[in-house]
Amino acid sequence: MIAIGLEGSANKLGVGLILHPHKGGPAQVLANIRHTFVSPPGEGFLPKDTAKHHRSWVVDLIKQAMKEAKIGVDDVDCICYTKGPGMGAPLQSVALAARMLSVLWGKELVGVNHCVGHIEMGREITGAQNPVVLYVSGGNTQVIAYAEQRYRIFGEALDIAVGNCLDRFARTLEISNDPAPGYNIEQLAKKGKHLLDLPYAVKGMDCSFSGILASIDVLAADLKANPYKLDPESNQPITTADLCFSLQETVFAMLVEITERAMAYVQSSQVLIVGGVGCNERLQEMMGLMAKDRGGSVFATDERFCIDNGIMIAHAGLLAYRTGSTTKLGDSICTQRFRTDEVFVKWRD
């Protein structure tokens, strides 16, 4: 069976085509194409501008994906789209495109939870069996474990997501948003040497990142006003790279802590990191050290599958479609609030 997936919950528009063999076996990625709306340095992406980008590119990306997969309309079994969560206007643009394809091609629709798409694609690519999942992106921060056909949320961000924290600090520094602000923060952090004192806000199984962002913004303003400011401990000059390094080390340590606690609770030895921030090599390294101490292992994917993409929507949608789950045209809405644990995971025992 073949599904096409459309993803556009934020600034990345993705179209993917996936094949699930009739006789079982690994899923086959036929096409996985993405185009990103990049805003100027120091600015975020507005919903209306992002939605306009998606409307402008979606037809071309669908044609390109079909050509790359070397299939025709008759080969496609269902059309999957991101129902939510995400930004309202971009979600609506992609849902509209999915409805258009459904009517033109005469194919069933399947609305997909964005978070579940990340999890299922991560499981498929890495082969992780029943891991604790750390889902970290620009819009979500959740520690998740599977139980009784639901992805249960053990802990999450109480305010802004960790990816949003990193992205907004990139905005403060006015660094490029190309290819992604979080990626550019990561590259700067690799040059940092001094760990500065920042708030550490773990509250039970949950995290808070807004206070950390406010604190690092103050340090950045101080550094801008006094470029020769010294680190009080080493008496060495503080740099922008030190700020990025300190921010990463602090927020990632928080994520490792709550993930380890979830692993202990469910007695799991596996961690699967998904979402755009999951591409960060330092986060993978820190999580790996923790897992190694527990005799466990870490699973992660590269930027093809970590960053928002259409193939994960196609894969999760096809899993649902194979169990008889479809979305009627009149019900093909999208929503900005769609929690991971709302989805009945019928395709797992």
mmCIF file of C-alpha atoms in Angstrom:
data_model
loop_
_atom_site.group_PDB
_atom_site.id
_atom_site.type_symbol
_atom_site.label_atom_id
_atom_site.label_comp_id
_atom_site.label_asym_id
_atom_site.label_seq_id
_atom_site.Cartn_x
_atom_site.Cartn_y
_atom_site.Cartn_z
ATOM 1 C CA MET A 1 0.000 0.000 0.000
ATOM 2 C CA ILE A 2 1.173 3.543 -0.794
ATOM 3 C CA ALA A 3 0.324 6.797 0.986
ATOM 4 C CA ILE A 4 1.170 10.410 0.267
ATOM 5 C CA GLY A 5 1.739 12.645 3.283
ATOM 6 C CA LEU A 6 1.491 16.434 3.500
ATOM 7 C CA GLU A 7 3.120 18.245 6.426
ATOM 8 C CA GLY A 8 2.984 21.981 7.039
ATOM 9 C CA SER A 9 2.414 22.655 10.733
ATOM 10 C CA ALA A 10 5.178 25.271 10.927
ATOM 11 C CA ASN A 11 7.654 26.802 8.481
ATOM 12 C CA LYS A 12 8.552 23.568 6.699
ATOM 13 C CA LEU A 13 6.371 22.178 3.940
ATOM 14 C CA GLY A 14 6.942 18.486 3.356
ATOM 15 C CA VAL A 15 5.562 15.948 0.887
ATOM 16 C CA GLY A 16 6.377 12.267 1.266
ATOM 17 C CA LEU A 17 5.401 8.999 -0.386
ATOM 18 C CA ILE A 18 5.798 5.720 1.493
ATOM 19 C CA LEU A 19 5.213 2.076 0.614
ATOM 20 C CA HIS A 20 4.169 -0.583 3.127
ATOM 21 C CA PRO A 21 4.797 -3.995 1.491
ATOM 22 C CA HIS A 22 1.745 -6.317 1.442
ATOM 23 C CA LYS A 23 3.795 -9.175 2.839
ATOM 24 C CA GLY A 24 5.206 -7.092 5.672
ATOM 25 C CA GLY A 25 8.782 -5.956 6.147
ATOM 26 C CA PRO A 26 10.315 -2.488 6.453
ATOM 27 C CA ALA A 27 8.513 0.518 4.985
ATOM 28 C CA GLN A 28 10.058 1.929 1.824
ATOM 29 C CA VAL A 29 10.567 5.683 1.421
ATOM 30 C CA LEU A 30 9.679 6.503 -2.187
ATOM 31 C CA ALA A 31 10.045 10.288 -1.894
ATOM 32 C CA ASN A 32 10.689 12.745 0.919
ATOM 33 C CA ILE A 33 10.789 16.370 -0.252
ATOM 34 C CA ARG A 34 10.792 19.509 1.855
ATOM 35 C CA HIS A 35 10.855 23.265 1.329
ATOM 36 C CA THR A 36 11.418 25.753 4.156
ATOM 37 C CA PHE A 37 10.134 29.276 4.628
ATOM 38 C CA VAL A 38 13.143 31.236 5.905
ATOM 39 C CA SER A 39 12.536 34.587 7.591
ATOM 40 C CA PRO A 40 15.168 37.364 7.834
ATOM 41 C CA PRO A 41 17.731 37.300 10.706
ATOM 42 C CA GLY A 42 16.299 38.560 13.974
ATOM 43 C CA GLU A 43 12.730 37.722 12.951
ATOM 44 C CA GLY A 44 10.407 34.765 13.459
ATOM 45 C CA PHE A 45 7.997 33.421 10.856
ATOM 46 C CA LEU A 46 4.497 34.845 10.859
ATOM 47 C CA PRO A 47 1.575 32.442 10.284
ATOM 48 C CA LYS A 48 0.192 34.400 7.315
ATOM 49 C CA ASP A 49 3.569 34.513 5.543
ATOM 50 C CA THR A 50 4.205 30.842 6.248
ATOM 51 C CA ALA A 51 0.765 29.869 4.956
ATOM 52 C CA LYS A 52 1.377 31.864 1.767
ATOM 53 C CA HIS A 53 4.671 30.010 1.287
ATOM 54 C CA HIS A 54 2.943 26.639 1.676
ATOM 55 C CA ARG A 55 0.192 27.526 -0.805
ATOM 56 C CA SER A 56 2.794 28.685 -3.310
ATOM 57 C CA TRP A 57 4.904 25.533 -3.114
ATOM 58 C CA VAL A 58 2.590 22.625 -2.352
ATOM 59 C CA VAL A 59 1.571 21.773 -5.943
ATOM 60 C CA ASP A 60 5.164 21.811 -7.192
ATOM 61 C CA LEU A 61 6.318 19.605 -4.315
ATOM 62 C CA ILE A 62 3.532 17.082 -4.917
ATOM 63 C CA LYS A 63 4.436 16.853 -8.602
ATOM 64 C CA GLN A 64 8.122 16.515 -7.747
ATOM 65 C CA ALA A 65 7.443 13.777 -5.180
ATOM 66 C CA MET A 66 5.265 11.773 -7.589
ATOM 67 C CA LYS A 67 7.926 12.045 -10.270
ATOM 68 C CA GLU A 68 10.704 11.007 -7.888
ATOM 69 C CA ALA A 69 8.669 8.021 -6.638
ATOM 70 C CA LYS A 70 7.898 7.014 -10.244
ATOM 71 C CA ILE A 71 4.246 6.285 -9.495
ATOM 72 C CA GLY A 72 0.883 7.523 -10.738
ATOM 73 C CA VAL A 73 -2.346 8.582 -9.058
ATOM 74 C CA ASP A 74 -3.808 5.056 -9.327
ATOM 75 C CA ASP A 75 -0.943 3.701 -7.196
ATOM 76 C CA VAL A 76 -1.796 5.911 -4.200
ATOM 77 C CA ASP A 77 -4.147 4.353 -1.626
ATOM 78 C CA CYS A 78 -4.735 7.321 0.710
ATOM 79 C CA ILE A 79 -3.877 10.962 1.311
ATOM 80 C CA CYS A 80 -2.534 11.824 4.759
ATOM 81 C CA TYR A 81 -2.220 15.323 6.158
ATOM 82 C CA THR A 82 -1.229 16.966 9.436
ATOM 83 C CA LYS A 83 -4.371 17.608 11.466
ATOM 84 C CA GLY A 84 -2.424 19.265 14.277
ATOM 85 C CA PRO A 85 -0.921 20.511 16.485
ATOM 86 C CA GLY A 86 0.741 23.475 14.851
ATOM 87 C CA MET A 87 0.200 27.009 13.558
ATOM 88 C CA GLY A 88 -3.356 27.610 12.381
ATOM 89 C CA ALA A 89 -2.857 29.273 9.004
ATOM 90 C CA PRO A 90 -0.137 26.888 7.704
ATOM 91 C CA LEU A 91 -2.160 23.879 8.886
ATOM 92 C CA GLN A 92 -5.210 25.160 7.008
ATOM 93 C CA SER A 93 -3.203 25.595 3.805
ATOM 94 C CA VAL A 94 -2.012 21.990 3.886
ATOM 95 C CA ALA A 95 -5.448 20.611 4.872
ATOM 96 C CA LEU A 96 -6.935 22.461 1.906
ATOM 97 C CA ALA A 97 -4.362 20.908 -0.422
ATOM 98 C CA ALA A 98 -5.132 17.444 0.985
ATOM 99 C CA ARG A 99 -8.871 17.928 0.426
ATOM 100 C CA MET A 100 -8.183 19.067 -3.119
ATOM 101 C CA LEU A 101 -6.201 15.898 -3.835
ATOM 102 C CA SER A 102 -8.876 13.740 -2.216
ATOM 103 C CA VAL A 103 -11.580 15.180 -4.467
ATOM 104 C CA LEU A 104 -9.476 15.208 -7.650
ATOM 105 C CA TRP A 105 -7.996 11.742 -7.166
ATOM 106 C CA GLY A 106 -10.968 10.080 -5.454
ATOM 107 C CA LYS A 107 -8.856 8.891 -2.530
ATOM 108 C CA GLU A 108 -9.570 8.579 1.210
ATOM 109 C CA LEU A 109 -8.237 11.189 3.646
ATOM 110 C CA VAL A 110 -6.418 10.434 6.902
ATOM 111 C CA GLY A 111 -5.807 13.199 9.451
ATOM 112 C CA VAL A 112 -2.585 12.605 11.407
ATOM 113 C CA ASN A 113 -1.332 13.852 14.760
ATOM 114 C CA HIS A 114 1.994 15.569 14.087
ATOM 115 C CA CYS A 115 3.600 14.233 17.274
ATOM 116 C CA VAL A 116 2.549 10.640 16.599
ATOM 117 C CA GLY A 117 3.986 11.022 13.092
ATOM 118 C CA HIS A 118 7.389 11.852 14.578
ATOM 119 C CA ILE A 119 7.237 8.898 16.972
ATOM 120 C CA GLU A 120 6.170 6.294 14.426
ATOM 121 C CA MET A 121 8.733 7.417 11.852
ATOM 122 C CA GLY A 122 11.440 7.354 14.499
ATOM 123 C CA ARG A 123 10.464 3.816 15.501
ATOM 124 C CA GLU A 124 10.401 2.666 11.885
ATOM 125 C CA ILE A 125 13.774 4.126 10.933
ATOM 126 C CA THR A 126 15.716 3.202 14.092
ATOM 127 C CA GLY A 127 14.080 -0.113 14.937
ATOM 128 C CA ALA A 128 13.504 0.941 18.559
ATOM 129 C CA GLN A 129 10.973 -1.476 20.063
ATOM 130 C CA ASN A 130 9.290 0.205 23.024
ATOM 131 C CA PRO A 131 11.415 3.198 24.011
ATOM 132 C CA VAL A 132 10.830 6.193 26.187
ATOM 133 C CA VAL A 133 10.403 8.975 23.632
ATOM 134 C CA LEU A 134 11.827 12.466 24.018
ATOM 135 C CA TYR A 135 9.955 14.653 21.556
ATOM 136 C CA VAL A 136 11.679 18.034 21.228
ATOM 137 C CA SER A 137 10.886 20.645 18.596
ATOM 138 C CA GLY A 138 10.071 24.303 18.117
ATOM 139 C CA GLY A 139 6.514 23.795 19.290
ATOM 140 C CA ASN A 140 6.624 20.763 21.581
ATOM 141 C CA THR A 141 8.636 19.298 24.441
ATOM 142 C CA GLN A 142 7.322 15.991 25.788
ATOM 143 C CA VAL A 143 8.597 12.826 27.453
ATOM 144 C CA ILE A 144 6.386 9.978 26.265
ATOM 145 C CA ALA A 145 5.947 6.253 26.854
ATOM 146 C CA TYR A 146 3.507 3.842 25.229
ATOM 147 C CA ALA A 147 0.861 2.008 27.254
ATOM 148 C CA GLU A 148 -2.522 0.494 26.387
ATOM 149 C CA GLN A 149 -2.755 1.899 22.846
ATOM 150 C CA ARG A 150 -1.921 5.465 23.851
ATOM 151 C CA TYR A 151 1.293 7.463 23.832
ATOM 152 C CA ARG A 152 1.232 8.654 27.446
ATOM 153 C CA ILE A 153 2.841 11.989 28.308
ATOM 154 C CA PHE A 154 5.022 11.675 31.421
ATOM 155 C CA GLY A 155 6.410 15.196 31.345
ATOM 156 C CA GLU A 156 6.339 18.297 29.185
ATOM 157 C CA ALA A 157 7.182 21.989 28.936
ATOM 158 C CA LEU A 158 5.046 24.177 31.159
ATOM 159 C CA ASP A 159 5.472 27.248 28.951
ATOM 160 C CA ILE A 160 7.512 27.474 25.751
ATOM 161 C CA ALA A 161 9.067 24.488 23.983
ATOM 162 C CA VAL A 162 12.821 23.948 24.142
ATOM 163 C CA GLY A 163 13.121 24.541 20.384
ATOM 164 C CA ASN A 164 11.249 27.803 20.725
ATOM 165 C CA CYS A 165 13.653 28.831 23.492
ATOM 166 C CA LEU A 166 16.648 28.205 21.228
ATOM 167 C CA ASP A 167 15.003 29.855 18.210
ATOM 168 C CA ARG A 168 14.074 32.966 20.157
ATOM 169 C CA PHE A 169 17.601 33.317 21.498
ATOM 170 C CA ALA A 170 18.867 33.113 17.920
ATOM 171 C CA ARG A 171 16.511 36.001 17.224
ATOM 172 C CA THR A 172 18.026 37.923 20.145
ATOM 173 C CA LEU A 173 21.497 37.405 18.667
ATOM 174 C CA GLU A 174 20.168 38.280 15.189
ATOM 175 C CA ILE A 175 21.858 35.276 13.627
ATOM 176 C CA SER A 176 20.688 33.652 10.408
ATOM 177 C CA ASN A 177 17.559 31.504 10.246
ATOM 178 C CA ASP A 178 19.083 29.539 7.370
ATOM 179 C CA PRO A 179 19.065 26.541 7.461
ATOM 180 C CA ALA A 180 17.524 26.796 10.958
ATOM 181 C CA PRO A 181 18.136 29.062 13.964
ATOM 182 C CA GLY A 182 18.587 26.126 16.342
ATOM 183 C CA TYR A 183 21.217 24.607 14.052
ATOM 184 C CA ASN A 184 23.164 27.875 14.026
ATOM 185 C CA ILE A 185 22.959 28.063 17.828
ATOM 186 C CA GLU A 186 24.396 24.531 17.941
ATOM 187 C CA GLN A 187 27.347 25.482 15.726
ATOM 188 C CA LEU A 188 28.146 28.518 17.876
ATOM 189 C CA ALA A 189 27.845 26.439 21.054
ATOM 190 C CA LYS A 190 30.609 24.119 19.814
ATOM 191 C CA LYS A 191 33.012 27.068 20.118
ATOM 192 C CA GLY A 192 31.921 27.973 23.670
ATOM 193 C CA LYS A 193 34.267 27.350 26.605
ATOM 194 C CA HIS A 194 32.693 28.975 29.662
ATOM 195 C CA LEU A 195 29.575 27.611 31.362
ATOM 196 C CA LEU A 196 27.608 30.556 32.716
ATOM 197 C CA ASP A 197 25.127 30.324 35.561
ATOM 198 C CA LEU A 198 21.524 30.046 34.346
ATOM 199 C CA PRO A 199 18.271 29.006 36.064
ATOM 200 C CA TYR A 200 17.617 25.266 36.121
ATOM 201 C CA ALA A 201 13.851 24.797 36.077
ATOM 202 C CA VAL A 202 12.774 21.171 36.465
ATOM 203 C CA LYS A 203 9.486 20.798 38.307
ATOM 204 C CA GLY A 204 8.729 17.137 38.907
ATOM 205 C CA MET A 205 8.528 15.633 35.427
ATOM 206 C CA ASP A 206 8.006 19.006 33.736
ATOM 207 C CA CYS A 207 10.324 21.774 32.563
ATOM 208 C CA SER A 208 10.084 25.533 32.221
ATOM 209 C CA PHE A 209 12.169 27.399 29.654
ATOM 210 C CA SER A 210 10.821 30.966 29.636
ATOM 211 C CA GLY A 211 12.816 32.065 32.690
ATOM 212 C CA ILE A 212 16.019 30.637 31.237
ATOM 213 C CA LEU A 213 15.384 32.542 28.009
ATOM 214 C CA ALA A 214 14.798 35.770 29.943
ATOM 215 C CA SER A 215 18.056 35.270 31.860
ATOM 216 C CA ILE A 216 20.159 34.514 28.780
ATOM 217 C CA ASP A 217 18.614 37.521 27.010
ATOM 218 C CA VAL A 218 19.814 39.733 29.881
ATOM 219 C CA LEU A 219 23.334 38.288 29.582
ATOM 220 C CA ALA A 220 23.278 38.889 25.827
ATOM 221 C CA ALA A 221 22.235 42.517 26.353
ATOM 222 C CA ASP A 222 25.025 42.975 28.916
ATOM 223 C CA LEU A 223 27.553 41.479 26.504
ATOM 224 C CA LYS A 224 26.371 43.759 23.716
ATOM 225 C CA ALA A 225 26.767 46.797 25.982
ATOM 226 C CA ASN A 226 30.155 45.589 27.256
ATOM 227 C CA PRO A 227 31.910 43.407 24.647
ATOM 228 C CA TYR A 228 34.937 43.000 26.955
ATOM 229 C CA LYS A 229 32.983 41.519 29.852
ATOM 230 C CA LEU A 230 34.920 38.825 31.738
ATOM 231 C CA ASP A 231 33.778 35.518 33.159
ATOM 232 C CA PRO A 232 34.007 35.943 36.973
ATOM 233 C CA GLU A 233 35.394 32.414 37.483
ATOM 234 C CA SER A 234 38.019 32.179 34.720
ATOM 235 C CA ASN A 235 38.599 35.897 34.249
ATOM 236 C CA GLN A 236 38.446 35.250 30.498
ATOM 237 C CA PRO A 237 36.335 37.245 27.997
ATOM 238 C CA ILE A 238 32.763 36.014 27.540
ATOM 239 C CA THR A 239 31.670 35.444 23.950
ATOM 240 C CA THR A 240 28.411 34.875 22.132
ATOM 241 C CA ALA A 241 29.520 31.259 21.724
ATOM 242 C CA ASP A 242 29.723 30.955 25.523
ATOM 243 C CA LEU A 243 26.115 32.096 25.791
ATOM 244 C CA CYS A 244 24.959 29.497 23.258
ATOM 245 C CA PHE A 245 27.028 26.805 24.963
ATOM 246 C CA SER A 246 25.609 27.650 28.396
ATOM 247 C CA LEU A 247 22.025 27.701 27.131
ATOM 248 C CA GLN A 248 22.364 24.331 25.422
ATOM 249 C CA GLU A 249 24.090 22.646 28.363
ATOM 250 C CA THR A 250 21.459 23.856 30.817
ATOM 251 C CA VAL A 251 18.290 23.013 28.867
ATOM 252 C CA PHE A 252 19.643 19.682 27.634
ATOM 253 C CA ALA A 253 20.615 18.654 31.185
ATOM 254 C CA MET A 254 17.001 19.314 32.190
ATOM 255 C CA LEU A 255 15.723 17.117 29.363
ATOM 256 C CA VAL A 256 18.130 14.300 30.245
ATOM 257 C CA GLU A 257 16.970 14.404 33.875
ATOM 258 C CA ILE A 258 13.265 14.025 33.172
ATOM 259 C CA THR A 259 13.906 11.388 30.486
ATOM 260 C CA GLU A 260 15.967 9.297 32.892
ATOM 261 C CA ARG A 261 13.212 9.526 35.482
ATOM 262 C CA ALA A 262 10.674 8.255 32.930
ATOM 263 C CA MET A 263 13.008 5.390 31.969
ATOM 264 C CA ALA A 264 13.240 4.336 35.604
ATOM 265 C CA TYR A 265 9.480 4.491 36.042
ATOM 266 C CA VAL A 266 8.579 2.351 33.033
ATOM 267 C CA GLN A 267 11.737 0.212 33.362
ATOM 268 C CA SER A 268 12.873 0.895 29.810
ATOM 269 C CA SER A 269 16.456 0.766 28.571
ATOM 270 C CA GLN A 270 15.798 2.593 25.287
ATOM 271 C CA VAL A 271 15.438 6.289 24.484
ATOM 272 C CA LEU A 272 14.179 7.540 21.141
ATOM 273 C CA ILE A 273 14.774 11.227 20.383
ATOM 274 C CA VAL A 274 12.457 12.750 17.773
ATOM 275 C CA GLY A 275 11.601 16.252 16.567
ATOM 276 C CA GLY A 276 13.750 18.987 15.054
ATOM 277 C CA VAL A 277 15.875 19.551 18.173
ATOM 278 C CA GLY A 278 16.600 15.818 18.143
ATOM 279 C CA CYS A 279 19.132 16.484 15.364
ATOM 280 C CA ASN A 280 21.343 18.285 17.885
ATOM 281 C CA GLU A 281 24.514 16.246 18.319
ATOM 282 C CA ARG A 282 25.181 17.551 21.831
ATOM 283 C CA LEU A 283 21.725 16.481 23.016
ATOM 284 C CA GLN A 284 22.298 13.023 21.531
ATOM 285 C CA GLU A 285 25.695 12.850 23.237
ATOM 286 C CA MET A 286 24.366 13.848 26.670
ATOM 287 C CA MET A 287 21.449 11.440 26.397
ATOM 288 C CA GLY A 288 23.848 8.693 25.297
ATOM 289 C CA LEU A 289 26.020 9.163 28.372
ATOM 290 C CA MET A 290 22.993 8.855 30.631
ATOM 291 C CA ALA A 291 21.669 5.787 28.815
ATOM 292 C CA LYS A 292 25.092 4.113 28.904
ATOM 293 C CA ASP A 293 25.223 4.520 32.688
ATOM 294 C CA ARG A 294 21.886 2.702 32.863
ATOM 295 C CA GLY A 295 23.005 -0.043 30.477
ATOM 296 C CA GLY A 296 20.679 1.340 27.806
ATOM 297 C CA SER A 297 20.876 2.860 24.347
ATOM 298 C CA VAL A 298 19.767 5.940 22.445
ATOM 299 C CA PHE A 299 18.057 5.973 19.073
ATOM 300 C CA ALA A 300 17.896 9.056 16.855
ATOM 301 C CA THR A 301 17.508 9.903 13.178
ATOM 302 C CA ASP A 302 19.220 12.401 10.921
ATOM 303 C CA GLU A 303 17.736 15.636 9.596
ATOM 304 C CA ARG A 304 15.737 13.833 6.873
ATOM 305 C CA PHE A 305 13.410 12.426 9.511
ATOM 306 C CA CYS A 306 14.033 14.524 12.655
ATOM 307 C CA ILE A 307 12.986 17.805 11.062
ATOM 308 C CA ASP A 308 9.305 18.106 10.071
ATOM 309 C CA ASN A 309 8.690 16.092 6.915
ATOM 310 C CA GLY A 310 5.910 14.629 4.830
ATOM 311 C CA ILE A 311 7.098 11.027 5.010
ATOM 312 C CA MET A 312 6.333 10.756 8.741
ATOM 313 C CA ILE A 313 2.750 11.890 8.082
ATOM 314 C CA ALA A 314 2.421 9.380 5.251
ATOM 315 C CA HIS A 315 3.780 6.573 7.446
ATOM 316 C CA ALA A 316 1.611 7.256 10.514
ATOM 317 C CA GLY A 317 -1.417 7.861 8.303
ATOM 318 C CA LEU A 318 -0.928 4.594 6.442
ATOM 319 C CA LEU A 319 -0.613 2.705 9.737
ATOM 320 C CA ALA A 320 -3.995 4.143 10.741
ATOM 321 C CA TYR A 321 -5.506 3.552 7.287
ATOM 322 C CA ARG A 322 -4.561 -0.124 7.390
ATOM 323 C CA THR A 323 -6.628 -0.506 10.573
ATOM 324 C CA GLY A 324 -9.662 1.117 8.941
ATOM 325 C CA SER A 325 -9.210 4.685 10.215
ATOM 326 C CA THR A 326 -10.087 7.404 7.711
ATOM 327 C CA THR A 327 -11.244 11.022 7.852
ATOM 328 C CA LYS A 328 -14.422 12.072 6.072
ATOM 329 C CA LEU A 329 -14.145 15.115 3.833
ATOM 330 C CA GLY A 330 -16.562 17.046 6.035
ATOM 331 C CA ASP A 331 -14.492 16.203 9.105
ATOM 332 C CA SER A 332 -11.101 17.049 7.593
ATOM 333 C CA ILE A 333 -10.424 19.928 9.931
ATOM 334 C CA CYS A 334 -7.147 20.966 11.476
ATOM 335 C CA THR A 335 -6.524 22.118 15.022
ATOM 336 C CA GLN A 336 -3.714 23.940 16.791
ATOM 337 C CA ARG A 337 -4.277 21.871 19.943
ATOM 338 C CA PHE A 338 -4.088 18.123 19.444
ATOM 339 C CA ARG A 339 -2.332 16.311 22.260
ATOM 340 C CA THR A 340 -0.271 13.192 21.664
ATOM 341 C CA ASP A 341 -2.280 11.153 24.172
ATOM 342 C CA GLU A 342 -5.586 11.913 22.416
ATOM 343 C CA VAL A 343 -4.744 9.483 19.612
ATOM 344 C CA PHE A 344 -5.990 5.892 19.879
ATOM 345 C CA VAL A 345 -3.039 3.866 18.575
ATOM 346 C CA LYS A 346 -5.048 1.039 17.045
ATOM 347 C CA TRP A 347 -2.110 -0.387 15.081
ATOM 348 C CA ARG A 348 -0.126 -1.327 18.237
ATOM 349 C CA ASP A 349 -0.920 -4.008 20.813
#
